Coordinates of N, CA and C in Angstrom, one line a residue:
H1 N -17.6 55.1 -35.8 CA -18.5 55.9 -36.7 C -18.0 56.0 -38.1
S2 N -16.8 55.4 -38.4 CA -16.3 55.5 -39.7 C -17.2 54.9 -40.8
N3 N -17.8 53.7 -40.4 CA -18.7 53.2 -41.4 C -20.0 54.0 -41.6
L4 N -20.4 54.8 -40.6 CA -21.5 55.7 -40.8 C -21.1 56.9 -41.7
E5 N -19.9 57.3 -41.6 CA -19.3 58.3 -42.4 C -19.4 58.0 -43.9
D6 N -19.2 56.7 -44.2 CA -19.1 56.3 -45.6 C -20.5 55.6 -46.1
A7 N -21.5 55.6 -45.2 CA -22.7 54.9 -45.5 C -23.6 55.6 -46.6
Y8 N -23.5 56.9 -46.6 CA -24.4 57.6 -47.6 C -23.9 57.6 -49.0
D9 N -24.8 57.2 -49.9 CA -24.5 57.1 -51.3 C -25.3 58.2 -52.0
D10 N -24.6 59.2 -52.5 CA -25.3 60.3 -53.1 C -25.7 60.1 -54.6
K11 N -25.5 58.9 -55.1 CA -25.9 58.6 -56.4 C -27.1 57.6 -56.4
A12 N -28.3 58.2 -56.2 CA -29.5 57.4 -56.2 C -29.8 57.0 -57.7
P13 N -30.4 55.8 -57.8 CA -30.7 55.4 -59.2 C -31.7 56.3 -59.9
E14 N -31.6 56.4 -61.2 CA -32.6 57.2 -61.9 C -33.8 56.4 -62.2
K15 N -35.0 57.1 -62.3 CA -36.2 56.4 -62.7 C -36.1 56.0 -64.1
A16 N -36.2 54.7 -64.4 CA -36.1 54.2 -65.8 C -37.4 54.4 -66.5
P17 N -37.3 54.5 -67.8 CA -38.6 54.6 -68.6 C -39.4 53.3 -68.3
K18 N -40.7 53.4 -68.3 CA -41.5 52.2 -68.1 C -41.2 51.1 -69.2
V19 N -40.9 49.9 -68.7 CA -40.5 48.8 -69.6 C -41.6 47.8 -69.5
S20 N -41.9 47.2 -70.7 CA -42.9 46.1 -70.7 C -42.4 44.9 -70.0
R21 N -43.2 44.2 -69.2 CA -42.8 43.1 -68.5 C -42.9 41.8 -69.4
P22 N -42.0 40.9 -69.1 CA -42.1 39.6 -69.9 C -43.3 38.9 -69.6
E23 N -43.7 38.0 -70.4 CA -44.9 37.2 -70.2 C -44.8 36.4 -68.9
R24 N -45.8 36.4 -68.1 CA -45.8 35.7 -66.8 C -45.6 34.2 -67.0
E25 N -44.8 33.7 -66.1 CA -44.6 32.2 -66.0 C -45.2 31.8 -64.7
F26 N -45.9 30.7 -64.7 CA -46.5 30.2 -63.5 C -45.7 29.0 -63.0
L27 N -44.9 29.2 -62.0 CA -43.9 28.2 -61.5 C -44.3 27.8 -60.1
A28 N -44.3 26.5 -59.9 CA -44.6 26.0 -58.5 C -43.3 26.1 -57.7
R29 N -43.6 26.4 -56.4 CA -42.5 26.5 -55.4 C -43.0 26.4 -54.0
I30 N -42.3 25.8 -53.2 CA -42.7 25.6 -51.8 C -42.0 26.7 -51.0
Q31 N -42.8 27.5 -50.3 CA -42.3 28.6 -49.5 C -42.7 28.5 -48.0
N32 N -41.7 28.8 -47.2 CA -42.0 28.9 -45.8 C -42.3 30.3 -45.4
F33 N -43.6 30.7 -45.5 CA -44.0 32.1 -45.4 C -43.7 32.7 -44.0
S34 N -43.9 31.9 -43.0 CA -43.7 32.4 -41.6 C -42.2 32.7 -41.4
K35 N -41.3 31.9 -41.9 CA -39.9 32.1 -41.8 C -39.5 33.4 -42.6
R36 N -40.0 33.5 -43.8 CA -39.7 34.6 -44.7 C -40.2 35.9 -44.0
E37 N -41.4 35.9 -43.4 CA -42.0 37.1 -42.8 C -41.1 37.5 -41.6
A38 N -40.6 36.5 -40.8 CA -39.8 36.8 -39.6 C -38.4 37.3 -40.1
D39 N -37.9 36.8 -41.1 CA -36.6 37.3 -41.7 C -36.8 38.7 -42.2
N40 N -37.9 39.0 -42.9 CA -38.1 40.3 -43.4 C -38.3 41.3 -42.3
R41 N -39.0 40.9 -41.2 CA -39.2 41.8 -40.1 C -37.9 42.1 -39.4
S42 N -37.0 41.1 -39.2 CA -35.7 41.3 -38.6 C -34.8 42.2 -39.5
L43 N -34.9 42.0 -40.8 CA -34.1 42.8 -41.7 C -34.5 44.2 -41.7
G44 N -35.9 44.4 -41.7 CA -36.4 45.8 -41.7 C -36.0 46.5 -40.4
E45 N -36.1 45.8 -39.3 CA -35.7 46.4 -38.0 C -34.2 46.8 -38.0
A46 N -33.4 45.9 -38.6 CA -31.9 46.2 -38.7 C -31.7 47.5 -39.5
G47 N -32.4 47.6 -40.6 CA -32.3 48.8 -41.5 C -32.7 50.0 -40.8
E48 N -33.8 50.0 -40.1 CA -34.3 51.1 -39.4 C -33.3 51.5 -38.3
T49 N -32.8 50.6 -37.6 CA -31.8 50.9 -36.5 C -30.6 51.6 -37.1
F50 N -30.1 51.1 -38.3 CA -29.0 51.7 -39.0 C -29.3 53.1 -39.4
V51 N -30.5 53.4 -40.0 CA -30.9 54.7 -40.4 C -31.0 55.6 -39.2
L52 N -31.5 55.1 -38.1 CA -31.6 55.9 -36.9 C -30.2 56.4 -36.5
Q53 N -29.3 55.5 -36.5 CA -27.9 55.8 -36.1 C -27.3 56.8 -37.1
C54 N -27.5 56.6 -38.4 CA -27.0 57.6 -39.4 C -27.6 59.0 -39.2
E55 N -28.9 59.1 -38.9 CA -29.5 60.4 -38.8 C -28.9 61.1 -37.5
K56 N -28.8 60.4 -36.4 CA -28.2 61.0 -35.2 C -26.8 61.4 -35.5
F57 N -26.0 60.6 -36.2 CA -24.7 60.9 -36.5 C -24.6 62.2 -37.4
R58 N -25.5 62.2 -38.4 CA -25.5 63.4 -39.3 C -25.8 64.7 -38.6
L59 N -26.8 64.6 -37.7 CA -27.2 65.8 -37.0 C -26.1 66.3 -36.0
E60 N -25.5 65.3 -35.3 CA -24.4 65.6 -34.4 C -23.2 66.2 -35.1
K61 N -22.9 65.7 -36.2 CA -21.8 66.2 -37.1 C -22.1 67.6 -37.5
S62 N -23.4 68.0 -37.7 CA -23.8 69.3 -38.1 C -23.9 70.3 -36.9
G63 N -23.5 69.8 -35.8 CA -23.5 70.7 -34.6 C -24.9 70.8 -34.0
R64 N -25.8 69.8 -34.3 CA -27.1 69.9 -33.7 C -27.4 68.6 -32.9
S65 N -26.6 68.4 -31.8 CA -26.9 67.3 -31.0 C -28.2 67.4 -30.3
D66 N -28.7 68.6 -30.1 CA -30.1 68.8 -29.6 C -31.1 68.1 -30.4
L67 N -31.0 68.3 -31.8 CA -31.9 67.6 -32.7 C -31.7 66.1 -32.7
A68 N -30.4 65.7 -32.7 CA -30.1 64.3 -32.7 C -30.8 63.5 -31.6
K69 N -31.0 64.2 -30.4 CA -31.7 63.6 -29.3 C -33.2 63.5 -29.6
E70 N -33.7 64.3 -30.5 CA -35.1 64.3 -30.8 C -35.5 63.3 -32.0
V71 N -34.5 62.7 -32.6 CA -34.9 61.8 -33.7 C -35.7 60.6 -33.1
E72 N -36.8 60.3 -33.7 CA -37.7 59.3 -33.2 C -37.9 58.1 -34.1
W73 N -37.8 56.9 -33.5 CA -38.1 55.7 -34.3 C -39.6 55.5 -34.2
S74 N -40.3 56.2 -35.0 CA -41.8 56.3 -34.9 C -42.5 55.0 -35.0
S75 N -42.1 54.1 -36.0 CA -42.7 52.9 -36.2 C -42.6 51.9 -35.0
K76 N -41.5 52.1 -34.2 CA -41.3 51.2 -33.0 C -42.0 51.9 -31.8
D77 N -41.8 53.2 -31.6 CA -42.3 53.9 -30.5 C -43.8 54.1 -30.5
R78 N -44.4 54.4 -31.7 CA -45.8 54.7 -31.9 C -46.6 53.7 -32.6
G79 N -45.9 52.7 -33.3 CA -46.6 51.7 -34.1 C -46.5 51.9 -35.6
D80 N -46.9 50.8 -36.3 CA -46.9 50.9 -37.7 C -48.1 51.6 -38.2
G81 N -48.1 52.0 -39.5 CA -49.3 52.6 -40.1 C -49.2 54.1 -40.3
L82 N -48.1 54.7 -39.8 CA -48.0 56.2 -39.9 C -47.7 56.6 -41.3
G83 N -47.1 55.7 -42.1 CA -46.7 56.1 -43.5 C -45.2 56.4 -43.5
Y84 N -44.5 56.3 -42.4 CA -43.0 56.5 -42.3 C -42.5 55.7 -41.1
D85 N -41.2 55.6 -41.0 CA -40.6 54.8 -39.9 C -39.9 55.7 -38.9
I86 N -39.2 56.8 -39.4 CA -38.4 57.6 -38.5 C -38.7 59.0 -38.8
R87 N -38.8 59.8 -37.6 CA -38.9 61.3 -37.8 C -37.6 61.9 -37.4
S88 N -37.0 62.6 -38.3 CA -35.8 63.3 -38.1 C -35.9 64.7 -38.5
F89 N -34.8 65.3 -38.9 CA -34.8 66.8 -39.3 C -33.9 67.0 -40.4
T90 N -34.3 68.0 -41.3 CA -33.4 68.5 -42.3 C -32.9 69.9 -41.8
L91 N -31.7 70.3 -42.3 CA -31.2 71.6 -41.9 C -31.0 72.4 -43.2
E92 N -31.5 73.6 -43.2 CA -31.2 74.5 -44.4 C -29.7 74.8 -44.4
A93 N -29.1 74.8 -45.6 CA -27.7 75.0 -45.7 C -27.2 76.3 -45.0
N94 N -27.8 77.4 -45.3 CA -27.2 78.7 -44.9 C -27.7 79.0 -43.4
T95 N -28.9 78.8 -43.2 CA -29.5 79.2 -41.9 C -29.4 78.2 -40.8
K96 N -29.2 76.9 -41.1 CA -29.2 75.8 -40.2 C -30.6 75.7 -39.5
K97 N -31.6 76.3 -40.1 CA -33.0 76.2 -39.7 C -33.5 74.8 -39.9
E98 N -34.2 74.2 -39.0 CA -34.6 72.8 -39.1 C -36.0 72.7 -39.5
S99 N -36.3 71.6 -40.2 CA -37.7 71.2 -40.4 C -37.8 69.7 -40.3
E100 N -39.0 69.2 -40.0 CA -39.2 67.8 -39.8 C -38.9 67.0 -41.1
L101 N -38.4 65.8 -41.0 CA -38.2 64.9 -42.1 C -38.7 63.6 -41.7
F102 N -39.7 63.1 -42.5 CA -40.3 61.8 -42.3 C -39.7 60.8 -43.2
I103 N -39.1 59.8 -42.6 CA -38.3 58.8 -43.4 C -38.9 57.4 -43.4
E104 N -39.1 56.9 -44.6 CA -39.6 55.5 -44.8 C -38.3 54.8 -45.2
V105 N -38.0 53.7 -44.5 CA -36.8 52.9 -44.7 C -37.2 51.6 -45.4
K106 N -36.5 51.3 -46.5 CA -36.6 50.0 -47.2 C -35.2 49.4 -47.3
T107 N -35.2 48.2 -46.7 CA -33.9 47.5 -46.5 C -33.8 46.2 -47.3
T108 N -32.6 46.0 -47.9 CA -32.3 44.7 -48.5 C -30.9 44.3 -48.2
N109 N -30.6 43.0 -48.3 CA -29.3 42.4 -48.2 C -28.6 42.4 -49.6
R110 N -29.5 42.6 -50.6 CA -29.0 42.6 -51.9 C -28.5 44.0 -52.4
G111 N -28.3 44.2 -53.7 CA -27.7 45.4 -54.2 C -28.6 46.6 -54.3
K112 N -28.1 47.6 -54.8 CA -28.7 49.0 -54.9 C -29.9 49.0 -55.7
Y113 N -30.0 48.1 -56.8 CA -31.1 48.2 -57.7 C -32.2 47.2 -57.4
Q114 N -32.2 46.5 -56.3 CA -33.2 45.5 -55.9 C -34.6 46.2 -55.7
A115 N -35.6 45.6 -56.3 CA -37.0 46.1 -56.2 C -37.4 46.0 -54.7
F116 N -38.4 46.8 -54.4 CA -38.9 46.8 -53.0 C -40.4 47.1 -53.0
Y117 N -41.1 46.8 -51.9 CA -42.5 46.9 -51.8 C -42.9 48.2 -51.1
V118 N -44.0 48.9 -51.6 CA -44.5 50.1 -51.1 C -46.0 49.9 -50.8
S119 N -46.4 50.3 -49.6 CA -47.8 50.1 -49.3 C -48.6 51.4 -49.8
E120 N -49.8 51.2 -50.0 CA -50.7 52.4 -50.4 C -50.6 53.5 -49.4
N121 N -50.5 53.1 -48.1 CA -50.4 54.1 -47.0 C -49.1 54.9 -47.2
E122 N -48.0 54.2 -47.4 CA -46.7 54.9 -47.5 C -46.7 55.8 -48.8
L123 N -47.3 55.3 -49.9 CA -47.3 56.1 -51.1 C -48.1 57.4 -50.8
E124 N -49.3 57.3 -50.2 CA -50.2 58.4 -50.0 C -49.5 59.4 -49.0
F125 N -48.9 58.9 -48.0 CA -48.2 59.8 -47.0 C -47.1 60.6 -47.8
S126 N -46.3 59.9 -48.6 CA -45.2 60.5 -49.3 C -45.7 61.6 -50.3
R127 N -46.9 61.4 -50.8 CA -47.5 62.4 -51.7 C -48.0 63.6 -50.9
K128 N -48.7 63.4 -49.8 CA -49.3 64.4 -49.0 C -48.2 65.3 -48.3
F129 N -47.1 64.6 -47.9 CA -46.1 65.4 -47.1 C -44.8 65.4 -47.9
A130 N -44.9 65.5 -49.3 CA -43.7 65.4 -50.2 C -42.5 66.3 -49.8
E131 N -42.8 67.5 -49.3 CA -41.8 68.4 -49.0 C -40.9 68.0 -47.8
N132 N -41.5 67.1 -46.9 CA -40.8 66.7 -45.7 C -40.6 65.2 -45.7
F133 N -40.7 64.5 -46.8 CA -40.6 63.1 -46.9 C -39.4 62.6 -47.7
A134 N -38.8 61.5 -47.2 CA -37.7 60.9 -47.9 C -37.8 59.4 -47.7
L135 N -37.5 58.6 -48.8 CA -37.4 57.2 -48.7 C -35.9 56.9 -48.7
Y136 N -35.4 56.2 -47.7 CA -34.0 55.8 -47.5 C -33.9 54.3 -47.9
R137 N -33.2 54.1 -49.0 CA -33.0 52.7 -49.5 C -31.7 52.2 -48.9
V138 N -31.8 51.3 -48.0 CA -30.6 50.6 -47.4 C -30.4 49.4 -48.2
Y139 N -29.1 49.2 -48.6 CA -28.8 48.0 -49.4 C -27.5 47.4 -48.9
E140 N -27.3 46.1 -49.3 CA -26.1 45.4 -48.8 C -26.0 45.4 -47.3
M141 N -27.1 45.3 -46.7 CA -27.2 45.4 -45.2 C -26.3 44.4 -44.5
R142 N -26.2 43.2 -45.0 CA -25.4 42.1 -44.4 C -23.9 42.4 -44.5
K143 N -23.5 43.0 -45.7 CA -22.1 43.2 -46.0 C -21.7 44.5 -45.3
Q144 N -21.7 45.6 -46.0 CA -21.3 46.9 -45.5 C -22.5 47.8 -45.9
A145 N -23.4 48.0 -45.0 CA -24.7 48.7 -45.2 C -24.4 50.1 -45.8
R146 N -25.1 50.4 -46.9 CA -25.1 51.8 -47.5 C -26.5 52.2 -47.7
Y147 N -26.7 53.5 -48.0 CA -28.1 53.9 -48.3 C -28.1 55.1 -49.2
F148 N -29.1 55.2 -50.0 CA -29.4 56.5 -50.8 C -30.7 57.0 -50.4
Q149 N -30.9 58.3 -50.7 CA -32.1 59.0 -50.3 C -32.9 59.5 -51.5
L150 N -34.2 59.3 -51.5 CA -35.1 59.8 -52.5 C -36.1 60.8 -51.8
N151 N -36.0 62.0 -52.1 CA -36.8 63.1 -51.4 C -38.1 63.3 -52.2
G152 N -39.2 63.4 -51.5 CA -40.5 63.7 -52.1 C -41.3 62.5 -52.3
A153 N -42.4 62.6 -53.1 CA -43.3 61.5 -53.3 C -42.6 60.3 -54.0
I154 N -42.8 59.2 -53.4 CA -42.2 57.9 -53.9 C -42.3 57.7 -55.4
D155 N -43.5 57.9 -55.9 CA -43.8 57.6 -57.3 C -43.1 58.6 -58.3
Q156 N -42.5 59.7 -57.8 CA -41.7 60.5 -58.7 C -40.3 60.0 -59.0
H157 N -39.9 59.0 -58.2 CA -38.6 58.4 -58.3 C -38.6 57.0 -58.8
V158 N -39.7 56.2 -58.6 CA -39.7 54.8 -59.0 C -41.0 54.5 -59.8
N159 N -40.9 53.5 -60.6 CA -42.0 52.9 -61.3 C -42.7 52.0 -60.3
L160 N -44.0 52.2 -60.1 CA -44.8 51.4 -59.2 C -45.8 50.5 -60.0
E161 N -45.9 49.2 -59.7 CA -46.8 48.4 -60.3 C -47.6 47.6 -59.3
P162 N -48.9 47.4 -59.5 CA -49.6 46.6 -58.5 C -49.2 45.2 -58.4
T163 N -49.0 44.6 -57.3 CA -48.6 43.2 -57.1 C -49.6 42.4 -56.2
T164 N -50.4 43.1 -55.5 CA -51.3 42.5 -54.5 C -52.7 43.2 -54.6
Y165 N -53.7 42.5 -54.6 CA -55.0 43.1 -54.6 C -55.8 42.6 -53.3
R166 N -56.7 43.5 -52.9 CA -57.6 43.1 -51.8 C -58.9 42.8 -52.3
G167 N -59.5 41.7 -52.0 CA -60.8 41.3 -52.4 C -61.8 41.7 -51.3
S168 N -62.9 42.2 -51.7 CA -64.0 42.5 -50.7 C -65.4 42.3 -51.2
F169 N -66.3 42.2 -50.4 CA -67.7 42.0 -50.8 C -68.6 43.1 -50.4

């Protein structure tokens, strides 16, 4: 458990002022989309497993093994599309009273400041349930996984820009 003890990074990045993007360059490249999708799915699953372990460890360490048993890997047990991946619990400092915590996990093998994708569904869920929502950013997954936590609506912490559009008739 010693790596779980050191996994939490309490210095989440600050939201930077909006910066103008450089002029777009149109570069050709050959990509294996199915391999990339499989790699991303595998990485995402590893990050969610890691956060699940961290949450259970945190609750057990707080003397709430009863709640640790109730932590749910929602995206795996109930399916995608909920707007979060893991249902856990927060504990009030003085009273130890618990409330639900909905966690969206974003994982990278790269560093702390690597950009990540957010779906419209995840964004809307984070806004609607801001009091009980947190995004856990897992980074350096392949080395020594660490994570930081952003509580509340996602867009209050990060700059969001559209990168994909859906066309319809």
